[in-house]
Short mmCIF file of C-alpha atoms in Angstrom, two decimals:
data_model
loop_
_atom_site.label_atom_id
_atom_site.label_comp_id
_atom_site.label_asym_id
_atom_site.label_seq_id
_atom_site.Cartn_x
_atom_site.Cartn_y
_atom_site.Cartn_z
CA MET A 1 15.50 3.40 16.44
CA ASP A 2 13.33 1.06 18.51
CA PHE A 3 9.95 0.82 17.59
CA GLN A 4 8.15 1.24 20.82
CA ASP A 5 10.32 4.46 21.22
CA PHE A 6 9.20 5.57 17.66
CA LYS A 7 5.50 4.57 18.36
CA ASP A 8 5.54 6.61 21.25
CA ARG A 9 6.69 9.90 19.66
CA ILE A 10 4.83 9.34 16.39
CA PRO A 11 1.59 11.07 17.66
CA LYS A 12 3.07 14.57 17.86
CA LEU A 13 3.08 14.54 14.32
CA LYS A 14 -0.52 15.65 14.49
CA LYS A 15 0.01 18.93 15.55
CA LEU A 16 2.83 20.01 13.03
CA PRO A 17 2.21 21.93 10.34
CA LEU A 18 3.31 20.54 6.96
CA PRO A 19 6.56 22.02 5.32
CA GLY A 20 5.11 21.08 1.89
CA MET A 21 7.25 22.87 -0.90
CA ASP A 22 9.93 23.99 1.14
CA ALA A 23 10.69 20.33 1.88
CA HIS A 24 10.09 19.22 -1.58
CA ASN A 25 12.44 21.78 -3.03
CA LYS A 26 15.30 20.40 -1.38
CA LEU A 27 14.98 17.29 -3.63
CA ILE A 28 13.87 18.75 -6.88
CA PRO A 29 16.43 19.37 -9.73
CA ALA A 30 17.43 22.98 -9.64
CA THR A 31 16.45 23.19 -13.54
CA ARG A 32 13.13 22.44 -12.89
CA ILE A 33 11.93 24.40 -9.99
CA ASP A 34 10.71 27.34 -12.54
CA GLU A 35 9.03 24.96 -14.56
CA PHE A 36 7.05 23.39 -11.43
CA SER A 37 6.05 27.09 -10.36
CA ASN A 38 4.67 27.99 -13.58
CA LEU A 39 2.67 25.28 -14.20
CA ASP A 40 -1.03 25.55 -14.31
CA ILE A 41 -1.72 22.36 -12.96
CA GLU A 42 -5.60 22.27 -12.96
CA LYS A 43 -5.91 23.12 -16.84
CA ARG A 44 -4.11 19.65 -17.28
CA ASN A 45 -6.87 17.89 -15.63
CA PRO A 46 -4.50 15.53 -13.72
CA LEU A 47 -5.35 12.10 -12.52
CA GLN A 48 -5.50 11.22 -8.87
CA ALA A 49 -3.37 8.80 -7.00
CA GLY A 50 -2.69 7.86 -3.33
CA VAL A 51 0.23 6.38 -1.73
CA MET A 52 1.33 5.06 1.82
CA ALA A 53 4.60 5.69 3.60
CA VAL A 54 4.42 2.80 6.16
CA PHE A 55 6.57 2.23 9.28
CA TYR A 56 6.53 -0.83 11.24
CA PRO A 57 8.82 -2.80 13.78
CA GLY A 58 11.11 -5.13 12.04
CA THR A 59 12.16 -8.81 13.39
CA ASP A 60 15.02 -6.91 15.15
CA SER A 61 12.45 -4.41 16.87
CA HIS A 62 13.93 -1.62 14.83
CA THR A 63 11.79 0.84 12.99
CA LYS A 64 11.46 0.05 9.14
CA LEU A 65 9.95 1.90 6.07
CA VAL A 66 8.87 -0.06 3.19
CA LEU A 67 9.33 1.10 -0.35
CA ILE A 68 9.25 -1.02 -3.69
CA LEU A 69 11.05 -1.24 -6.95
CA ARG A 70 8.68 -1.24 -9.67
CA LYS A 71 8.75 -3.43 -12.41
CA THR A 72 10.13 -2.42 -15.98
CA TYR A 73 7.69 -1.30 -18.24
CA GLN A 74 6.58 1.18 -21.01
CA GLY A 75 6.20 3.99 -18.81
CA VAL A 76 7.63 7.05 -17.02
CA HIS A 77 7.93 5.35 -13.47
CA SER A 78 9.42 2.27 -14.96
CA ASN A 79 12.08 0.44 -12.63
CA GLN A 80 11.84 3.30 -10.00
CA ILE A 81 11.69 3.37 -6.43
CA GLY A 82 8.62 4.34 -4.98
CA PHE A 83 5.89 4.10 -2.28
CA PRO A 84 3.25 1.46 -2.40
CA GLY A 85 0.18 2.98 -4.20
CA GLY A 86 -1.37 4.01 -7.36
CA ARG A 87 -4.48 5.85 -9.20
CA VAL A 88 -8.01 6.25 -7.95
CA GLU A 89 -10.43 3.73 -8.77
CA VAL A 90 -14.26 4.16 -9.20
CA SER A 91 -14.95 1.94 -6.20
CA ASP A 92 -12.47 3.78 -3.77
CA ARG A 93 -14.38 5.70 -0.88
CA ASP A 94 -11.56 8.37 -0.68
CA LEU A 95 -7.80 8.77 -1.19
CA VAL A 96 -6.87 7.27 1.84
CA HIS A 97 -8.84 4.29 0.84
CA THR A 98 -6.84 4.32 -2.41
CA ALA A 99 -3.45 4.31 -0.68
CA LEU A 100 -4.62 1.67 1.64
CA ARG A 101 -6.12 -0.43 -1.03
CA GLU A 102 -2.82 -0.27 -3.39
CA THR A 103 -0.64 -0.88 -0.40
CA GLU A 104 -2.45 -4.17 0.27
CA GLU A 105 -2.31 -5.12 -3.47
CA GLU A 106 1.49 -4.27 -4.05
CA VAL A 107 3.12 -5.44 -0.71
CA GLY A 108 0.60 -7.62 1.13
CA ILE A 109 -0.21 -5.28 4.06
CA PRO A 110 -3.83 -5.95 5.19
CA GLN A 111 -5.70 -2.17 4.90
CA SER A 112 -7.23 -2.94 8.34
CA GLU A 113 -3.99 -3.13 10.15
CA ILE A 114 -2.60 0.31 8.97
CA LYS A 115 -3.07 3.18 11.25
CA VAL A 116 -3.09 6.22 9.44
CA VAL A 117 -0.85 8.91 11.01
CA LYS A 118 -0.87 12.02 8.92
CA GLU A 119 -1.68 13.24 5.30
CA LEU A 120 1.21 14.86 3.84
CA THR A 121 1.30 17.51 1.19
CA LYS A 122 -0.05 16.56 -2.16
CA LEU A 123 2.67 16.56 -5.21
CA TYR A 124 2.05 17.03 -8.90
CA ILE A 125 4.10 14.84 -11.35
CA PRO A 126 4.29 16.46 -14.93
CA PRO A 127 5.37 13.31 -16.88
CA SER A 128 2.42 11.23 -15.82
CA ASN A 129 0.10 14.10 -15.14
CA PHE A 130 -0.74 12.72 -11.68
CA TRP A 131 -1.50 14.58 -8.37
CA VAL A 132 -0.20 12.42 -5.87
CA HIS A 133 -1.82 12.23 -2.26
CA PRO A 134 0.71 10.77 0.24
CA PHE A 135 -0.06 9.30 3.57
CA MET A 136 2.03 8.25 6.55
CA GLY A 137 0.70 5.03 8.37
CA MET A 138 1.96 2.58 10.98
CA LEU A 139 1.68 -1.09 11.74
CA GLU A 140 1.98 -2.52 15.20
CA LYS A 141 3.66 -5.84 14.14
CA THR A 142 6.02 -6.98 11.75
CA PRO A 143 4.35 -7.68 8.42
CA LYS A 144 4.59 -10.60 5.95
CA LEU A 145 5.52 -8.43 2.86
CA VAL A 146 4.49 -10.16 -0.47
CA PRO A 147 5.38 -8.22 -3.81
CA GLN A 148 2.51 -8.14 -6.38
CA GLU A 149 4.13 -10.14 -9.17
CA SER A 150 2.85 -7.86 -12.13
CA GLU A 151 3.70 -4.62 -10.58
CA VAL A 152 6.58 -4.80 -7.93
CA GLU A 153 10.03 -6.17 -8.95
CA ARG A 154 11.55 -5.93 -5.24
CA ILE A 155 10.43 -4.73 -1.77
CA LEU A 156 12.93 -2.61 0.17
CA GLU A 157 12.98 -2.44 3.84
CA VAL A 158 14.65 0.74 5.14
CA ASN A 159 15.96 1.28 8.43
CA LEU A 160 14.53 4.59 10.04
CA GLU A 161 18.21 5.31 11.50
CA HIS A 162 19.67 4.95 7.76
CA PHE A 163 16.88 7.27 6.28
CA LEU A 164 17.44 9.93 8.86
CA ASP A 165 21.18 10.01 8.27
CA ASN A 166 22.19 12.94 6.31
CA LYS A 167 24.77 10.63 4.56
CA CYS A 168 22.13 9.06 2.54
CA PHE A 169 21.48 12.39 0.91
CA VAL A 170 23.63 12.40 -2.44
CA THR A 171 23.61 13.99 -5.85
CA GLN A 172 23.38 11.71 -8.93
CA THR A 173 23.61 12.51 -12.72
CA LEU A 174 20.66 10.56 -14.56
CA SER A 175 19.04 10.22 -17.77
CA THR A 176 15.24 10.57 -17.50
CA SER A 177 12.22 10.24 -19.55
CA TYR A 178 12.32 13.91 -20.26
CA THR A 179 15.88 15.06 -20.40
CA LYS A 180 19.45 13.18 -20.33
CA ASN A 181 22.50 13.80 -18.14
CA ILE A 182 20.29 15.81 -15.53
CA GLU A 183 22.13 16.32 -11.90
CA VAL A 184 19.41 15.49 -9.44
CA PRO A 185 19.55 15.46 -5.54
CA ALA A 186 18.69 12.29 -4.14
CA PHE A 187 18.55 9.57 -1.17
CA LYS A 188 20.82 6.44 -1.41
CA LEU A 189 18.53 3.91 0.46
CA ASN A 190 19.72 -0.04 0.70
CA ASP A 191 22.06 0.84 -2.37
CA GLN A 192 18.98 2.10 -4.54
CA ILE A 193 19.20 5.92 -5.75
CA VAL A 194 15.69 7.29 -5.00
CA TRP A 195 14.86 10.52 -6.72
CA GLY A 196 12.05 12.68 -8.13
CA ALA A 197 8.52 12.62 -6.74
CA THR A 198 9.26 10.00 -4.23
CA ALA A 199 12.49 11.81 -2.85
CA MET A 200 10.50 14.83 -2.60
CA MET A 201 8.00 13.32 -0.41
CA LEU A 202 10.52 11.42 1.63
CA SER A 203 11.93 15.04 2.39
CA GLU A 204 8.77 15.99 3.86
CA ILE A 205 8.75 12.87 6.03
CA LYS A 206 12.06 13.36 7.26
CA VAL A 207 11.84 17.16 8.11
CA LEU A 208 8.66 16.18 10.09
CA LEU A 209 10.32 13.28 11.97
CA GLU A 210 13.32 15.21 12.78
CA LYS A 211 10.93 17.46 14.90
CA VAL A 212 9.55 14.41 17.07
CA LEU A 213 12.31 12.01 17.25
#
């Protein structure tokens, strides 16, 4: 989709209600739906994080979305696809600031250039005990993307048309930090399997965008 067309339509998102768990559940493994519904999250005293889904014009004027492939490390999100973002720091003013700050650190987009379009439904991640607060943002120009050497293995620029195409929805058998050979619903974007929390947040974004584009 041409970015100018995307930019003209995106303000309609502000009035839309969030689909929330209805959208999240489309991308959660069936074996984990009951587990999520029975969790007493507040008792776990979860940490807080903010992430940003940034849309912008590519060099071809088509709309892009930025994702990152995280480095391999000793942790539950090692070598996974995600949004730029991370945990709240003491100096952060609020969760939006967390998402903007982390996006600048991880992919090099200046905080001042991102227009926050909509706050999405927060999502709890049991393996890492985080409440993740996602936001949608937009840039007016093509960014110079620079991966943070310590955190980001690779930056993925996803075409909006590809993301909205139902052909990118797949089912994949994976071994995770908490189980082996589990069948998971996922997105296949730029030849990468995107599953788990990131796929659940993408599902909500997809539902919203399909209502305005």
